[in-house]
Coordinates of C-alpha atoms in Angstrom, one line a residue:
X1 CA 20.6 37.9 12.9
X2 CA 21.1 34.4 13.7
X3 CA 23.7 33.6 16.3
X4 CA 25.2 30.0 15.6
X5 CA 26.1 27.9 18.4
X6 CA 29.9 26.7 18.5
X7 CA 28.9 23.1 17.1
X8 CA 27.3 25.4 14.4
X9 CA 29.9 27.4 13.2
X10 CA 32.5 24.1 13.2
X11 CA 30.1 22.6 10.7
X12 CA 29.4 26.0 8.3
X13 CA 33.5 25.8 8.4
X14 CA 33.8 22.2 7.3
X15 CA 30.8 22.7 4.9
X16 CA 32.3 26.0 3.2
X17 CA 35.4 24.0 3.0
X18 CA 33.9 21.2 1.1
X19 CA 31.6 23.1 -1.2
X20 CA 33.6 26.0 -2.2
X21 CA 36.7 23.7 -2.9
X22 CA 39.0 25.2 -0.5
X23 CA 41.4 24.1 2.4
X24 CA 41.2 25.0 5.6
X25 CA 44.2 27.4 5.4
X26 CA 42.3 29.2 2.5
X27 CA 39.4 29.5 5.0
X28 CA 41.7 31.1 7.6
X29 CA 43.4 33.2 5.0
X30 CA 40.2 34.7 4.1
X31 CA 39.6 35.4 7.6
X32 CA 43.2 37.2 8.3
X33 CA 42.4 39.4 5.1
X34 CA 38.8 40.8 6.5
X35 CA 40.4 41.7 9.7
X36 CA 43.7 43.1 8.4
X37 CA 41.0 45.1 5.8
X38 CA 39.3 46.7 8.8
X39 CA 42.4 47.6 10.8
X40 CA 44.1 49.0 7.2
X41 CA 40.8 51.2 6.8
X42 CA 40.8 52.6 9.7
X43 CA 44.4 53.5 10.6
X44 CA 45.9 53.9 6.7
X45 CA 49.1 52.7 7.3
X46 CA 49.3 54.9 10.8
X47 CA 52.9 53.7 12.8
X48 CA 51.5 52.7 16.0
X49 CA 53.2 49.8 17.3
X50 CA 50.5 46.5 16.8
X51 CA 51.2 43.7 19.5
X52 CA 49.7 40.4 17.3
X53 CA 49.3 38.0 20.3
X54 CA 48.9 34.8 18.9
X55 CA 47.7 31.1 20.5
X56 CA 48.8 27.8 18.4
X57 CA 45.7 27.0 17.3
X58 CA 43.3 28.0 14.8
X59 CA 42.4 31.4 16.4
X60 CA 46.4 32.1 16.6
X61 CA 46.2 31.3 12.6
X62 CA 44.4 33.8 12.3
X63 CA 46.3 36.4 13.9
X64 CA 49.3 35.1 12.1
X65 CA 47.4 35.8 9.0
X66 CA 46.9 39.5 10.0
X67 CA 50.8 40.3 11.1
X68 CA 51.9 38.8 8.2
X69 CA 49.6 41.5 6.1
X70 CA 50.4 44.2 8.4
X71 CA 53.7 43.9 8.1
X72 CA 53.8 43.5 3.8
X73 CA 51.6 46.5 4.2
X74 CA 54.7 48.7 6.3
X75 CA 52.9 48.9 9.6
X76 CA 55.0 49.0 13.2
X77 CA 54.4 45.0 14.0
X78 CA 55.6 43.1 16.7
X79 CA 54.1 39.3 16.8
X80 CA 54.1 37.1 19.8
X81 CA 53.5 33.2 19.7
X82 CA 51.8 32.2 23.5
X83 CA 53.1 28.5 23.3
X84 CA 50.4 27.5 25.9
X85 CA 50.9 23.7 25.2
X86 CA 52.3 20.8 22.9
X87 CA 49.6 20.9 20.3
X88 CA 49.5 23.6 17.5
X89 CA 47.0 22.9 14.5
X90 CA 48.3 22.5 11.2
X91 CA 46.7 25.7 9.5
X92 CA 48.4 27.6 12.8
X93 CA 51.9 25.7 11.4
X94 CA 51.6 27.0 8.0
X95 CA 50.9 30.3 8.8
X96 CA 53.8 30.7 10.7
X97 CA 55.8 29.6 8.7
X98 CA 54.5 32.2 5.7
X99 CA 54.6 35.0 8.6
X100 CA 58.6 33.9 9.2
X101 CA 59.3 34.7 4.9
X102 CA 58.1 38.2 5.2
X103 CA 60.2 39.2 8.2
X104 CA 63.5 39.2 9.3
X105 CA 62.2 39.1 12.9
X106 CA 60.8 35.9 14.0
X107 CA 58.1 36.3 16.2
X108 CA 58.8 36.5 19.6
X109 CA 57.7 32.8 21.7
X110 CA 56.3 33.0 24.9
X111 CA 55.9 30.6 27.3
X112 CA 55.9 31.8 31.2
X113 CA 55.8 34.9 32.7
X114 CA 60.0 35.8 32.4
X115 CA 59.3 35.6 28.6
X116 CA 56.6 38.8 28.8
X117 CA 58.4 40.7 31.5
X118 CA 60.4 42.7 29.7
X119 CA 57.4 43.4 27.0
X120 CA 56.9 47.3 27.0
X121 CA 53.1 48.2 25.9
X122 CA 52.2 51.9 25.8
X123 CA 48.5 53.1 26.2
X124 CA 48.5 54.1 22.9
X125 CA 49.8 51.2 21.5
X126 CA 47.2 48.7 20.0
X127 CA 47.0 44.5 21.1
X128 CA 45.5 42.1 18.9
X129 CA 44.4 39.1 20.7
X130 CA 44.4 36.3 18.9
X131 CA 45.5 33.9 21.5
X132 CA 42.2 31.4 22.1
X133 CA 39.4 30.6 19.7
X134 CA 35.9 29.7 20.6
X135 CA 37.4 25.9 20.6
X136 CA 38.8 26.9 24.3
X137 CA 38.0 23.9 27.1
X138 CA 39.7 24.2 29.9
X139 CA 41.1 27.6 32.5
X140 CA 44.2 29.4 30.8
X141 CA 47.7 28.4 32.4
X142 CA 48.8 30.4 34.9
X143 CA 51.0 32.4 33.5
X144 CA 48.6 33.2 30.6
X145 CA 46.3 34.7 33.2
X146 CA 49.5 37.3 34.0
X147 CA 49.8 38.1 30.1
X148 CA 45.6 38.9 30.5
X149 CA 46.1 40.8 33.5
X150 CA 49.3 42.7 31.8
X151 CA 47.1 44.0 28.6
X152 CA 44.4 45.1 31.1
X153 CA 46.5 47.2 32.7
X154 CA 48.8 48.8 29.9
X155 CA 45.3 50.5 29.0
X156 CA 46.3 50.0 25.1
X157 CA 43.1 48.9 23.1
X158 CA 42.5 45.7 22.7
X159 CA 41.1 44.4 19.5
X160 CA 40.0 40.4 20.4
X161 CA 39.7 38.4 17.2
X162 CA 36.4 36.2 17.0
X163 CA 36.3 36.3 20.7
X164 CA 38.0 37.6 23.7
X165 CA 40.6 34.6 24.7
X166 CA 39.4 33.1 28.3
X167 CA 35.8 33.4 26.9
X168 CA 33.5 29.9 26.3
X169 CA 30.8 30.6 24.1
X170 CA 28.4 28.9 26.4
X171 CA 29.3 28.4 29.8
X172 CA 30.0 31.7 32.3
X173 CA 33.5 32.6 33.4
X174 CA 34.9 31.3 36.6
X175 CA 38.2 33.7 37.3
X176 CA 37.6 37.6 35.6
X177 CA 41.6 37.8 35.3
X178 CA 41.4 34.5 32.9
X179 CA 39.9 36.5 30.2
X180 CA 40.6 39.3 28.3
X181 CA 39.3 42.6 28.7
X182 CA 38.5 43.8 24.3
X183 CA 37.8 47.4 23.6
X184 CA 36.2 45.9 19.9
X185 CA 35.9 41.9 18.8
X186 CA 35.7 41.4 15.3
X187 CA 33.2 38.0 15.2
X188 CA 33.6 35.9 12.5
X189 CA 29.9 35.2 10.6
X190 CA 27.8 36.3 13.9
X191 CA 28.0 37.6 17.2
X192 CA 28.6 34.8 19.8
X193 CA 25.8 34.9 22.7
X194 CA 28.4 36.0 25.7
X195 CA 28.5 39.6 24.2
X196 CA 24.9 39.9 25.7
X197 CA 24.4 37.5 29.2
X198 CA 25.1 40.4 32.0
X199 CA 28.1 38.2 33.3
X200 CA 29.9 38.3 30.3
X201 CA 29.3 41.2 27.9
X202 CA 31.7 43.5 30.1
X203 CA 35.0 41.5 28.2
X204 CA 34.0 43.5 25.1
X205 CA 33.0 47.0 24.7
X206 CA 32.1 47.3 21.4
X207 CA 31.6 43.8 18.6
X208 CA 31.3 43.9 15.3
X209 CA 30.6 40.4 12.4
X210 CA 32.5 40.2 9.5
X211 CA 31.6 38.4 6.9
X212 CA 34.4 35.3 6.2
X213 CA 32.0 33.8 3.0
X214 CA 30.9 30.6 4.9
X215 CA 28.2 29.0 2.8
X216 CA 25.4 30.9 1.8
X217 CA 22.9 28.1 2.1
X218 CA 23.9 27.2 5.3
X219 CA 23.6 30.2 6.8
X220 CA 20.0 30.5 5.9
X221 CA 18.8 27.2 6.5
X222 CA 20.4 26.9 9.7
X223 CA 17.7 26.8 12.2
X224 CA 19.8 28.4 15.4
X225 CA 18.2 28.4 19.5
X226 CA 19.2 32.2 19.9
X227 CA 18.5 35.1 17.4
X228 CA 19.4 38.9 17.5
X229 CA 16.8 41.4 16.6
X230 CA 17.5 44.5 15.5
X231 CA 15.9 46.7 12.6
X232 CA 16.1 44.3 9.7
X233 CA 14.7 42.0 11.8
X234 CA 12.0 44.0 13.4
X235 CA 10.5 45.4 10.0
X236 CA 9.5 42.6 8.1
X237 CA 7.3 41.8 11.8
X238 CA 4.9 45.5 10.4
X239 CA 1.4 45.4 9.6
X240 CA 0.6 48.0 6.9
X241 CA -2.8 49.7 7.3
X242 CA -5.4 49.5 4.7
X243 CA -6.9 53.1 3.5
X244 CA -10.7 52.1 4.1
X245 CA -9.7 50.4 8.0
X246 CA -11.3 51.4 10.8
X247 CA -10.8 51.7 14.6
X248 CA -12.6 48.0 15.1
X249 CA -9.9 46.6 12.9
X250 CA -7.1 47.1 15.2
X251 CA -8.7 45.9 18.2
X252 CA -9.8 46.6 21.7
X253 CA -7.1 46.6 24.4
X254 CA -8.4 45.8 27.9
X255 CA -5.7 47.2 31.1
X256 CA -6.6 45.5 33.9
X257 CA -4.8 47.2 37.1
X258 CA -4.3 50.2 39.2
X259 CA -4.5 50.5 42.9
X260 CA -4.5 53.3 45.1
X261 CA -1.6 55.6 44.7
X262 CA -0.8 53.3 41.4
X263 CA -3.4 54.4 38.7
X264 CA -0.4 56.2 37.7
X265 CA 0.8 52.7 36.1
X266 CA -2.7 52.0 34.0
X267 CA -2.2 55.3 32.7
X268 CA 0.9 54.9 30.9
X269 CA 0.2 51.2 29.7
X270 CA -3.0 52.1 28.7
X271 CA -1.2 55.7 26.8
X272 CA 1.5 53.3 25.4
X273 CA -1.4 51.0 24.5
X274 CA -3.2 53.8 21.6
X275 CA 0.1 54.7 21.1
X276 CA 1.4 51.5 19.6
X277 CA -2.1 51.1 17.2
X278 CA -4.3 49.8 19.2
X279 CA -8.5 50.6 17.3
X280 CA -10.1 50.9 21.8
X281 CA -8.3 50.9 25.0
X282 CA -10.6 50.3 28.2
X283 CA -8.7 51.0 31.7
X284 CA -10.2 48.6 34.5
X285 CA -9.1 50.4 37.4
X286 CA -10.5 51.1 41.2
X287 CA -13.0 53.9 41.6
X288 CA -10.1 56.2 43.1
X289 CA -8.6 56.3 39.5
X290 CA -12.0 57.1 37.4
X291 CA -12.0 60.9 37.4
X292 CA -8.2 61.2 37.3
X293 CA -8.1 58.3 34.0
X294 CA -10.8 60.5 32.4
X295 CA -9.0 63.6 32.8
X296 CA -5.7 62.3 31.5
X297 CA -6.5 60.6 29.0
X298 CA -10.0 61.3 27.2
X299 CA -8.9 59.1 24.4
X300 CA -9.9 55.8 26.7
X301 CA -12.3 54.4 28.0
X302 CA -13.0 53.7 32.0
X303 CA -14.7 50.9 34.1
X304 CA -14.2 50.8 37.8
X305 CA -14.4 48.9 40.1
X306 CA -17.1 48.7 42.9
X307 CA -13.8 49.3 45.6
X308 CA -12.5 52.5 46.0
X309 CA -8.6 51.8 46.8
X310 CA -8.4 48.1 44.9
X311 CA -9.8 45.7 42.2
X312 CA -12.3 43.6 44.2
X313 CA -14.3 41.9 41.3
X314 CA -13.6 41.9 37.9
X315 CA -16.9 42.5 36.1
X316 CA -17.0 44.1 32.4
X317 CA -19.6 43.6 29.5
X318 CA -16.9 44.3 26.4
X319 CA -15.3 42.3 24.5
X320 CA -11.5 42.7 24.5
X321 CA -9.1 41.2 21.9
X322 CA -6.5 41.2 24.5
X323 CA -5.8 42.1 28.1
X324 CA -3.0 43.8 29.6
X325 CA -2.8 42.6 33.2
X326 CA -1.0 43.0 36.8
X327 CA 0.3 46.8 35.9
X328 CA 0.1 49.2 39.8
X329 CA -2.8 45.8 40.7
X330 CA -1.2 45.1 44.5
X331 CA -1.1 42.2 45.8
X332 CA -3.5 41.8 49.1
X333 CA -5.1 38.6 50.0
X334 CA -8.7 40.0 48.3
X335 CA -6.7 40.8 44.9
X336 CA -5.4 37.2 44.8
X337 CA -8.8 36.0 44.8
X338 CA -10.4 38.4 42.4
X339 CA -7.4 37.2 40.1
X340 CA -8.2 33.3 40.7
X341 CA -11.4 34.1 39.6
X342 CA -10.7 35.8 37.0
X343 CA -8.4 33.4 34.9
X344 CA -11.4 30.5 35.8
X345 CA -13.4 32.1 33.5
X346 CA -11.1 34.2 31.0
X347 CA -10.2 33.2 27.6
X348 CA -8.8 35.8 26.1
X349 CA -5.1 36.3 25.3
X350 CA -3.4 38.0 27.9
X351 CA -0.2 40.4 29.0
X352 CA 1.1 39.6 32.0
X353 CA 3.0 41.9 34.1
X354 CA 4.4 43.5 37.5
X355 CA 2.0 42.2 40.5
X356 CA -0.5 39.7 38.5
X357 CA 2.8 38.1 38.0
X358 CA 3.8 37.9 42.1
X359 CA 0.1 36.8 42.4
X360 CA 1.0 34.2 39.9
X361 CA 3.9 33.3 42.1
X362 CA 2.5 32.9 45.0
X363 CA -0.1 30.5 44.2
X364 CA 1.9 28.4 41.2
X365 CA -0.8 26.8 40.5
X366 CA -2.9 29.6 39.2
X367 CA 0.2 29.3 36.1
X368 CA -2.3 26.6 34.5
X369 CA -5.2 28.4 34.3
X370 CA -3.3 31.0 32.1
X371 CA -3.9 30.6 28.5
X372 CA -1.6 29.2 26.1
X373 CA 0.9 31.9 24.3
X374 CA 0.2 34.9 27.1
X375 CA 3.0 36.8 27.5
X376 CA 4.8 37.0 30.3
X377 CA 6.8 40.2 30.8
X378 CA 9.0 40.1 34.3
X379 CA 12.1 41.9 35.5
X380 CA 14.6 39.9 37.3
X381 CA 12.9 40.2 40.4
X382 CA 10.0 38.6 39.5
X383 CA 11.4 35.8 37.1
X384 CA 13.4 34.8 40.2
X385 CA 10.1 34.2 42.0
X386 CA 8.8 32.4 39.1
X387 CA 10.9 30.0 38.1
X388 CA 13.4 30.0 41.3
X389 CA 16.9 31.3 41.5
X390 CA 19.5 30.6 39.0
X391 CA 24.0 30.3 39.2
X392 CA 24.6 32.1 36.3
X393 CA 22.8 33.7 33.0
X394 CA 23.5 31.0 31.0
X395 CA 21.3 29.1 33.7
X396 CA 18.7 31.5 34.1
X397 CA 17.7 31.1 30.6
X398 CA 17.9 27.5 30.3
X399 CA 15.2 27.4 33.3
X400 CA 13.4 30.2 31.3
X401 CA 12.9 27.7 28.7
X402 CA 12.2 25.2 30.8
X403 CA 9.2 27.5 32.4
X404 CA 8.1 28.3 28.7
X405 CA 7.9 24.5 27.5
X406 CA 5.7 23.7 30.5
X407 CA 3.1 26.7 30.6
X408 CA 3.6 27.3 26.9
X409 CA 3.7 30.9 27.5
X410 CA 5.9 33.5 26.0
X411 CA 8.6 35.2 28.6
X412 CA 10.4 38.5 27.8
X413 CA 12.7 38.8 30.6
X414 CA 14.0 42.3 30.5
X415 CA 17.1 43.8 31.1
X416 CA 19.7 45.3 29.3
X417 CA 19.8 43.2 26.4
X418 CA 15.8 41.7 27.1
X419 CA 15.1 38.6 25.9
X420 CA 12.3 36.3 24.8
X421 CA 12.1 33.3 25.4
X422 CA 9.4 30.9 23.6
X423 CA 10.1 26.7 24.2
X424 CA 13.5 26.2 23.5
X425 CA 14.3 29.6 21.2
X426 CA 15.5 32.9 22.6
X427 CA 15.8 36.2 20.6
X428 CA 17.9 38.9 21.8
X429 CA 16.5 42.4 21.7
X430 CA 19.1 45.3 20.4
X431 CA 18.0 48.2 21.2
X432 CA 17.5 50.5 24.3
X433 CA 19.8 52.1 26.6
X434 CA 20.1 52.6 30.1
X435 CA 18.0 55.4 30.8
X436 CA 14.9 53.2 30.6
X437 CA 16.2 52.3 34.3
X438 CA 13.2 54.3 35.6
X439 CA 9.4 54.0 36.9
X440 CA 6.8 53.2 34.4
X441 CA 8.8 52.3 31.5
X442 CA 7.6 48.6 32.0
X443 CA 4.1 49.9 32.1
X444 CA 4.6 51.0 28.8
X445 CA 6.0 48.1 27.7
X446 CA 3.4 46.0 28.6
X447 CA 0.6 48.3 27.1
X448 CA 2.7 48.5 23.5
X449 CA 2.6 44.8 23.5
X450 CA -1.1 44.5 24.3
X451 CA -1.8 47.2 21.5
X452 CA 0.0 45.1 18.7
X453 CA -1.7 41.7 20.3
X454 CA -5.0 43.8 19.9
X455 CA -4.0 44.5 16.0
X456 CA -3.7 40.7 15.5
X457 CA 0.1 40.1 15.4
X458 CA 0.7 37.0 17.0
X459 CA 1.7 37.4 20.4
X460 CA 5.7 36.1 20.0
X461 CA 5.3 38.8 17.1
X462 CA 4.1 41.2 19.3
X463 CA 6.6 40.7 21.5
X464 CA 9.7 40.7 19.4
X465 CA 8.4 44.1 17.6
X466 CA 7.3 45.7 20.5
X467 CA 10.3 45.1 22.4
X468 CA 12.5 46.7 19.9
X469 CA 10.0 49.9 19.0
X470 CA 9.8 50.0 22.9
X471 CA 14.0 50.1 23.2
X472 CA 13.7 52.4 19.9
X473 CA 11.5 54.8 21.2
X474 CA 13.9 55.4 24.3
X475 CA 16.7 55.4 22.2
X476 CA 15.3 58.5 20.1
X477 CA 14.5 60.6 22.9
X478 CA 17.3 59.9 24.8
X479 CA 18.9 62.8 22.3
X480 CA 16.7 65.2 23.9
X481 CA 16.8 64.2 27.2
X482 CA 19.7 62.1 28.2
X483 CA 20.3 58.7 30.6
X484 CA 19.4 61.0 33.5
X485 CA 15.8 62.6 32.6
X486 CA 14.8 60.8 30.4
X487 CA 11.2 58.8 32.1
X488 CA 8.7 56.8 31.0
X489 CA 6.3 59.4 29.4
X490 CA 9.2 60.5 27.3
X491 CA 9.4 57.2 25.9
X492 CA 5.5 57.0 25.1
X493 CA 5.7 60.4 22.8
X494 CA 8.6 58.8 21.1
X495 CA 6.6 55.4 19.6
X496 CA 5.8 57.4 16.5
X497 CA 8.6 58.3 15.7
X498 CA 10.5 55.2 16.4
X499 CA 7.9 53.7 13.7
X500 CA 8.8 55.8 11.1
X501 CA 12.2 55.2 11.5
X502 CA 11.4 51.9 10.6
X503 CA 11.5 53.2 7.2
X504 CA 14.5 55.4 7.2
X505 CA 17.7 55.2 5.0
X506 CA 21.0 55.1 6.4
X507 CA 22.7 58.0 5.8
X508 CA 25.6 58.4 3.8
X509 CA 29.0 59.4 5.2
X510 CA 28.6 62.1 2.6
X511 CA 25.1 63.0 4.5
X512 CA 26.3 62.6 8.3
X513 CA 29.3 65.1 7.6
X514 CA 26.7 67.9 5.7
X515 CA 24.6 67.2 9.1
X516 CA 27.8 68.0 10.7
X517 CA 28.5 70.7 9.1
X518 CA 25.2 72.7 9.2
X519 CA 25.2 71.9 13.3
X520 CA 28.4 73.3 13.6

C-alpha cells in the first residue's frame, strides 16, 4: 500500500475534482458519508452522546459532514465549532451552513478555554476530532492545547478523522499535550507515515483507510518515497517451485559467524536459513562450535575455523550464492582483520548483521569494499553507530537514505514497524509483534534473508518478503506461546506455516463465528 506524501494527496484531491466533474464540497461530502457509514455500522443508531469537534477548515468540513448525517439519521449529537482563527475555507462554510438546516441547535462555537469549561464528556461517551487536517503548519493556540488535554482525560474514545489534530504528516511533535490522543483514525485514501515513526504512532491506537474515490489512475501511477507492506504486498514477491527442481536450484547459503559462547547465533541463522528455501547451508564457525553445529543441526554443513574460540582466517573452497555475515562473530582486534581481508577479496552478495556491522563501524572505510545491494540489517544500536545519531525518526531515516545512496546498500532497520530503506524509498513492514523483543530472533532474520538471496530473489526482494514472513511467523506462534515465551526458535518452526498462509482466504464473518462456536 502506497502512502502519499501531503503534496500528494493535495494533488489526487484537485485531480479527482477535475476529472470526475465534481466540486470540492462534493469531494468532502463523499468523505463525511464514508465515515458517518462506518460509525452507522458499527453502533446502529445506538444513543451515545457523539461530541463532533470541528476546526474551520477542510478537516472541520468534514466533521460537519458527519454531524449533519448523524443527526438526519436520529443519533445523540452535540457539534462543536473550535474557531481557532479568522480564516475558515469555503467548503467548511457550506457545510455549516447545511449542518445549521437539519437542527434546531446551532452548533456550539468555541473559542478559549471559558467556552469548553462547562463541556460535560463521560467515558463512555464518543469524540470525533475533526478539528485539524493534514494542512496543519503551525503549534495549536493555547487554549486548543486545554480542549486536547480535556478529551485525554475524559477517557471517552476518540475517533480522529484523517489524522489526529496537532499531528504534521512529516515533521515530529514538539509539545505531546498539542496533539490528540485517537483510540481509531479513519485515513482518508492511505495511512499517513506518523502512525508508524516510534515518536508518533502512540497518538493513535488503532488506523484504518477508507476509500474516498480519488482517481483511480492516480493512485496507481503515483510513484510514492514510503510504501506499506503487508500480505497483498508480500505475495506477488513468491517464487513458485518447479516439480523437476532440485536442491542446486535454490542455492547455497554461506553463515559466516559464531564465537565462543555464540555458536548459539549461527545455529538459528543458519536453521532459519533451510527453513526459508534455501537448496545448502554451510556454517563457517570456530572449531569450539563443530561438534555442537553437527549435532544440532545434521541438515548443514560445517567448516571451522583453524581457532578454537574465534574466526581467524576465513578460508573455504565452496561456492556460495550468498553469505550471511557478523551473526555471534565478536569483535576483537584479530576478527577486524580477518574481516578486512575478507571483503578484499569477496564478491559475493552479502547479509550483513550484528558484529560484522560494529566492525564495519569502526573502520568506515571498510563500507566501500562492501558490494553493491548487500543488505544491511541493524537494530538501533548499531544504525546509530553507522550513520551517527539522529533528533528525531523522521531524521533518522532521512540519514538512512542518505547512507543507502552513498554505499548503495540495502538497510532494514528493525524495530517495531522495521523498515527498508533502499536510495531514497522506504517500505514499511506490517507485521510482527512485540514478543520478537528477545535473543536470536535477529539471527533468524538474517539467515531467512540469506536463504531467499540464495533462491535468486533480488536482495531488496529478499528483504521486503523476508521481513514480513519473518514478522508473520512470530505472529502465528505468538497464539501458542504469547509476548512473554515466545523466543527465537519458536519463530523458526513457524516459517512454514507463515508461507502457507500466504495463500489463505479470509474468513467469513459467517466462518469466524462457526470457529467461535465449536471453541466454545
Amino acid at each position: 500500500m502506497k502512502i502519499f506524501s501531503k503534496e500528494q494527496i493535495y494533488e489526487g484531491d484537485k485531480l479527482t475534482t477535475e476529472l470526475q466533474k465534481i466540486s470540492s464540497t462534493d469531494l468532502m461530502e463523499r468523505a463525511g458519508i464514508q465515515i458517518f457509514n462506518w460509525i452507522h455500522m458499527r453502533m446502529q443508531g445506538a444513543q451515545v452522546p457523539i461530541h463532533v469537534f470541528c476546526g474551520i477548515g477542510n478537516n472541520g468540513g468534514n466533521g460537519l459532514v458527519l454531524a449533519r448525517h448523524l443527526i438526519t439519521h436520529g443519533y445523540n449529537v452535540v457539534t462543536y465549532i473550535v474557531n481557532c482563527s479568522d480564516k475558515r475555507s469555503k467548503d467548511f462554510l457550506i457545510n455549516y451552513d447545511r449542518v445549521k438546516n437539519v437542527t434546531k441547535e446551532w452548533p456550539k462555537m468555541l473559542s478559549c478555554s471559558s467556552d469548553f469549561s462547562n463541556i460535560q464528556i463521560d467515558e463512555k461517551d464518543i469524540i470525533v476530532d475533526a478539528v485539524f487536517g493534514i494542512g496543519l503548519n503551525r503549534p495549536p493556540n493555547d487554549w486548543v492545547k486545554e480542549l486536547f488535554v480535556k478529551f485525554k482525560a475524559s477517557k471517552a474514545f476518540t475517533l480522529a478523522i484523517d489524522i489526529p489534530s496537532g499531528l504534521y504528516t512529516d515533521t515530529p511533535v514538539e509539545d505531546e499535550n498539542a496533539v490528540v490522543y485517537a483510540n481509531y483514525t479513519l485515513s482518508f485514501q492511505s495511512p499517513k507515515l506518523v502512525f508508524f515513526m516510534p515518536e508518533t504512532a502512540k497518538y493513535t491506537e488503532q488506523w484504518e483507510v477508507l476509500d474516498i474515490g480519488i482517481d483511480r489512475d492516480y493512485l496507481i501511477k503515483t510513484e510514492t518515497r514510503v510504501e506499506l507492506v503487508g500480505k497483498l504486498e508480500a505475495l506477488p514477491l513468491y517464487k513458485p517451485r518447479e516439480k523437476f527442481a532440485h536442491k542446486g536450484d535454490f542455492g547455497h547459503v554461506l553463515i559466516l559467524g559464531g564465537s565462543y559462547g555464540k555458536i548459539g547465533a549461527v545455529n538459528l541463522a543458519s536453521s532459519a536459513a533451510l527453513s526459508s528455501g534455501a537448496g545448502l547451508v554451510t556454517a563457517y564457525i570456530p572449531k569450539c562450535g563443530y561438534h555442537s553445529m553437527q549435532a544440532a543441526l545434521p541438515e548443514i554443513m560445517v567448516i571451522s575455523d583453524e581457532n578454537e574460540t574465534t574466526i581467524s582466517n576465513i578460508n573455504f573452497n565452496i561456492k556460495p550464492t550468498v553469505i550471511g555475515v557478523g551473526v555471534g562473530l565478536g569483535t576483537n582486534e584479530q576478527t577486524l582483520k580477518t574481516f578486512e581481508t575478507f571483503l578484499k577479496t569477496n564478491k559475493t552478495p552479502l547479509v550483513i548483521d550484528a558484529d560484522a556491522l560494529n566492525l564495519l563501524s569502526s573502520k568506515k572505510t571498510l563500507l566501500k569494499l562492501v558490494p553493491k545491494q548487500s543488505v544491511l540489517t541493524p537494530h538501533l544500536g548499531e544504525l546509530e553507530r553507522l550513520v551517527g545519531k539522529w533528533s528525531n525518526g523522521f531524521d533518522k531515516l532521512n540519514k538512512v537514505k542518505d547512507f543507502s545512496k552513498k554505499y548503495d546498500v540495502i538497510v532494514l532497520v528493525k524495530g517495531a514497524y522495521s523498515i527498508t530503506v533502499y536510495n531514497d524509498k522506504c517500505y514499511i513492514n506490517t507485521t510482527g509483534n512485540p514478543g520478537m523483543a528477545t535473543a536470536g530472533c535477529g539471527d533468524v532474520l538474517t539467515g531467512m534473508i540469506s536463504g531467499l538471496i540464495a533462491q535468486h530473489y533480488a536482495p531488496l526482494s529478499a528483504t521486503l518478503f523476508g521481513t514480513y514472513l519473518h514478522g508473520k511467523a512470530a505472529d502465528i506462534a505468538l497464539e501458542d506461546y504469547g509476548y512473554q515465551s515466545l523466543i527465537a526458535s519458536h519463530v523458526i518452526a513457524a516459517i512454514g506455516d507463515a508461507y502457507i498462509d500466504l495463500f489463505k482466504q479470509p474468513e467469513t464473518p459467517e466462518v469466524e463465528q462457526q470457529n467461535e462456536e465449536q471453541a466454545q
